[in-house]
mmCIF file of C-alpha atoms in Angstrom:
data_model
loop_
_atom_site.group_PDB
_atom_site.id
_atom_site.type_symbol
_atom_site.label_atom_id
_atom_site.label_comp_id
_atom_site.label_asym_id
_atom_site.label_seq_id
_atom_site.Cartn_x
_atom_site.Cartn_y
_atom_site.Cartn_z
ATOM 1 C CA GLN L 1 0.000 0.000 0.000
ATOM 2 C CA VAL L 2 1.193 3.490 -0.875
ATOM 3 C CA GLN L 3 2.248 5.598 2.095
ATOM 4 C CA LEU L 4 1.932 9.383 2.302
ATOM 5 C CA GLU L 5 4.179 11.797 4.188
ATOM 6 C CA GLU L 6 3.458 15.497 4.587
ATOM 7 C CA SER L 7 6.071 18.190 5.073
ATOM 8 C CA GLY L 8 6.398 21.958 4.908
ATOM 9 C CA GLY L 9 4.362 22.966 7.930
ATOM 10 C CA ASP L 10 5.732 25.902 9.899
ATOM 11 C CA SER L 11 4.886 28.925 12.020
ATOM 12 C CA VAL L 12 4.314 32.099 10.000
ATOM 13 C CA GLU L 13 2.798 35.516 10.480
ATOM 14 C CA SER L 14 -0.565 36.535 9.137
ATOM 15 C CA GLY L 15 -0.334 37.317 5.435
ATOM 16 C CA GLY L 16 2.527 34.903 4.909
ATOM 17 C CA SER L 17 2.814 31.925 2.585
ATOM 18 C CA LEU L 18 3.712 28.266 2.854
ATOM 19 C CA ARG L 19 3.900 25.320 0.485
ATOM 20 C CA LEU L 20 3.014 21.934 1.870
ATOM 21 C CA SER L 21 4.213 18.754 0.203
ATOM 22 C CA CYS L 22 2.812 15.245 0.389
ATOM 23 C CA THR L 23 5.301 12.675 -0.836
ATOM 24 C CA ALA L 24 3.956 9.266 -1.810
ATOM 25 C CA SER L 25 5.871 6.003 -1.748
ATOM 26 C CA GLY L 26 4.205 4.949 -5.014
ATOM 27 C CA ASN L 27 2.591 6.321 -8.160
ATOM 28 C CA ILE L 28 0.015 8.986 -7.348
ATOM 29 C CA ILE L 29 -1.234 9.156 -10.922
ATOM 30 C CA ASN L 30 -3.133 5.957 -10.197
ATOM 31 C CA PHE L 31 -5.288 7.575 -7.546
ATOM 32 C CA TYR L 32 -8.790 8.648 -8.534
ATOM 33 C CA CYS L 33 -8.463 11.681 -6.255
ATOM 34 C CA MET L 34 -6.165 13.233 -3.697
ATOM 35 C CA ALA L 35 -6.982 15.948 -1.223
ATOM 36 C CA TRP L 36 -5.753 18.147 1.577
ATOM 37 C CA PHE L 37 -7.673 18.234 4.839
ATOM 38 C CA ARG L 38 -7.095 20.197 7.997
ATOM 39 C CA GLN L 39 -8.085 19.685 11.592
ATOM 40 C CA ILE L 40 -8.176 21.822 14.710
ATOM 41 C CA PRO L 41 -8.240 19.939 18.038
ATOM 42 C CA GLY L 42 -11.822 19.218 19.032
ATOM 43 C CA LYS L 43 -13.215 19.882 15.566
ATOM 44 C CA GLU L 44 -14.036 17.781 12.534
ATOM 45 C CA ARG L 45 -11.408 17.232 9.861
ATOM 46 C CA GLU L 46 -12.390 19.390 6.888
ATOM 47 C CA ARG L 47 -11.345 19.186 3.289
ATOM 48 C CA VAL L 48 -9.652 22.273 1.882
ATOM 49 C CA ALA L 49 -8.721 21.210 -1.647
ATOM 50 C CA VAL L 50 -9.062 18.240 -3.999
ATOM 51 C CA SER L 51 -7.412 17.046 -7.198
ATOM 52 C CA TYR L 52 -8.880 14.432 -9.528
ATOM 53 C CA ARG L 53 -7.405 11.837 -11.871
ATOM 54 C CA GLY L 54 -3.721 12.490 -11.394
ATOM 55 C CA GLY L 55 -4.191 16.206 -11.824
ATOM 56 C CA ALA L 56 -5.660 15.812 -15.305
ATOM 57 C CA GLY L 57 -9.167 16.278 -13.987
ATOM 58 C CA THR L 58 -10.700 19.121 -12.072
ATOM 59 C CA SER L 59 -8.843 20.478 -9.099
ATOM 60 C CA SER L 60 -10.316 22.971 -6.712
ATOM 61 C CA ALA L 61 -9.980 24.668 -3.391
ATOM 62 C CA ASP L 62 -12.954 24.725 -1.073
ATOM 63 C CA SER L 63 -14.825 27.914 -0.268
ATOM 64 C CA SER L 64 -13.041 28.664 2.993
ATOM 65 C CA VAL L 65 -9.694 28.957 1.219
ATOM 66 C CA LYS L 66 -10.663 29.683 -2.366
ATOM 67 C CA GLY L 67 -8.458 32.303 -3.971
ATOM 68 C CA ARG L 68 -5.708 31.743 -1.395
ATOM 69 C CA PHE L 69 -4.858 28.022 -1.590
ATOM 70 C CA THR L 70 -3.922 26.048 -4.699
ATOM 71 C CA ILE L 71 -3.594 22.288 -5.000
ATOM 72 C CA SER L 72 -1.332 20.712 -7.587
ATOM 73 C CA GLN L 73 0.619 17.541 -8.135
ATOM 74 C CA ASP L 74 3.863 16.472 -9.777
ATOM 75 C CA ASN L 75 3.284 12.941 -10.984
ATOM 76 C CA SER L 76 6.922 12.488 -12.003
ATOM 77 C CA LYS L 77 7.948 13.004 -8.361
ATOM 78 C CA ASN L 78 4.815 11.540 -6.775
ATOM 79 C CA ILE L 79 4.211 14.692 -4.757
ATOM 80 C CA LEU L 80 0.959 16.514 -3.995
ATOM 81 C CA TYR L 81 1.323 20.188 -3.128
ATOM 82 C CA LEU L 82 -0.745 22.787 -1.332
ATOM 83 C CA GLU L 83 0.324 26.351 -1.985
ATOM 84 C CA MET L 84 -1.049 28.609 0.737
ATOM 85 C CA ASN L 85 -1.001 32.391 0.410
ATOM 86 C CA SER L 86 -2.429 35.243 2.464
ATOM 87 C CA LEU L 87 -2.506 33.015 5.504
ATOM 88 C CA LYS L 88 -4.801 33.924 8.376
ATOM 89 C CA PRO L 89 -4.751 32.883 12.043
ATOM 90 C CA GLU L 90 -7.861 30.785 11.374
ATOM 91 C CA ASP L 91 -5.806 28.664 8.973
ATOM 92 C CA THR L 92 -3.899 27.329 11.974
ATOM 93 C CA ALA L 93 -4.386 23.556 11.994
ATOM 94 C CA MET L 94 -2.814 20.190 11.381
ATOM 95 C CA TYR L 95 -2.860 19.571 7.638
ATOM 96 C CA PHE L 96 -3.235 16.087 6.188
ATOM 97 C CA CYS L 97 -3.052 14.701 2.694
ATOM 98 C CA ALA L 98 -5.307 11.851 1.660
ATOM 99 C CA ALA L 99 -5.815 9.614 -1.340
ATOM 100 C CA ARG L 100 -8.548 7.475 -2.818
ATOM 101 C CA LYS L 101 -7.724 4.877 -5.450
ATOM 102 C CA LEU L 102 -11.144 3.897 -6.754
ATOM 103 C CA LEU L 103 -13.881 5.904 -8.435
ATOM 104 C CA GLY L 104 -16.244 7.397 -5.875
ATOM 105 C CA GLY L 105 -16.826 10.319 -3.572
ATOM 106 C CA CYS L 106 -13.972 12.594 -2.635
ATOM 107 C CA ALA L 107 -15.613 15.014 -0.236
ATOM 108 C CA ARG L 108 -15.674 13.433 3.183
ATOM 109 C CA ARG L 109 -13.024 12.042 5.469
ATOM 110 C CA ASP L 110 -14.514 8.554 5.147
ATOM 111 C CA ASP L 111 -14.155 8.673 1.347
ATOM 112 C CA PHE L 112 -10.378 8.398 1.624
ATOM 113 C CA THR L 113 -8.482 5.219 2.364
ATOM 114 C CA THR L 114 -4.893 6.439 2.617
ATOM 115 C CA TRP L 115 -3.680 9.210 4.930
ATOM 116 C CA GLY L 116 -0.458 10.833 5.979
ATOM 117 C CA GLN L 117 0.476 11.701 9.553
ATOM 118 C CA GLY L 118 0.002 15.444 9.150
ATOM 119 C CA THR L 119 2.071 18.610 9.297
ATOM 120 C CA GLN L 120 1.346 21.547 11.623
ATOM 121 C CA VAL L 121 0.670 25.032 10.292
ATOM 122 C CA THR L 122 0.524 27.887 12.789
ATOM 123 C CA VAL L 123 -0.355 31.426 11.742
ATOM 124 C CA SER L 124 0.114 34.224 14.240
ATOM 125 C CA ALA L 125 -1.766 37.525 14.134
#
């Protein structure tokens, strides 16, 4: 089974930028979809961006981060990225990447079968 490892989390000031990486141990082009989620302690894990069909399909950021976050993937390196700009304190969370191999839903936490361990992003005011 492919394993995922996130990196790039850091502490930044409001308005700053970060790029998160999710490195896979196998070919990510085979996944039906990949996504970034985030979670604050005590709250549900929420999706922030999704990429379909190895990046050849639709990719999008969810409404809470639209216009500031961009998801992309480099299939030659088996890396999923999340470019985060204009960061706000409310973006502070643990960020996870996730993958789903088979055709199906890609919206909810339960839709994904493979997860990384997470990387912490902290944004100070």
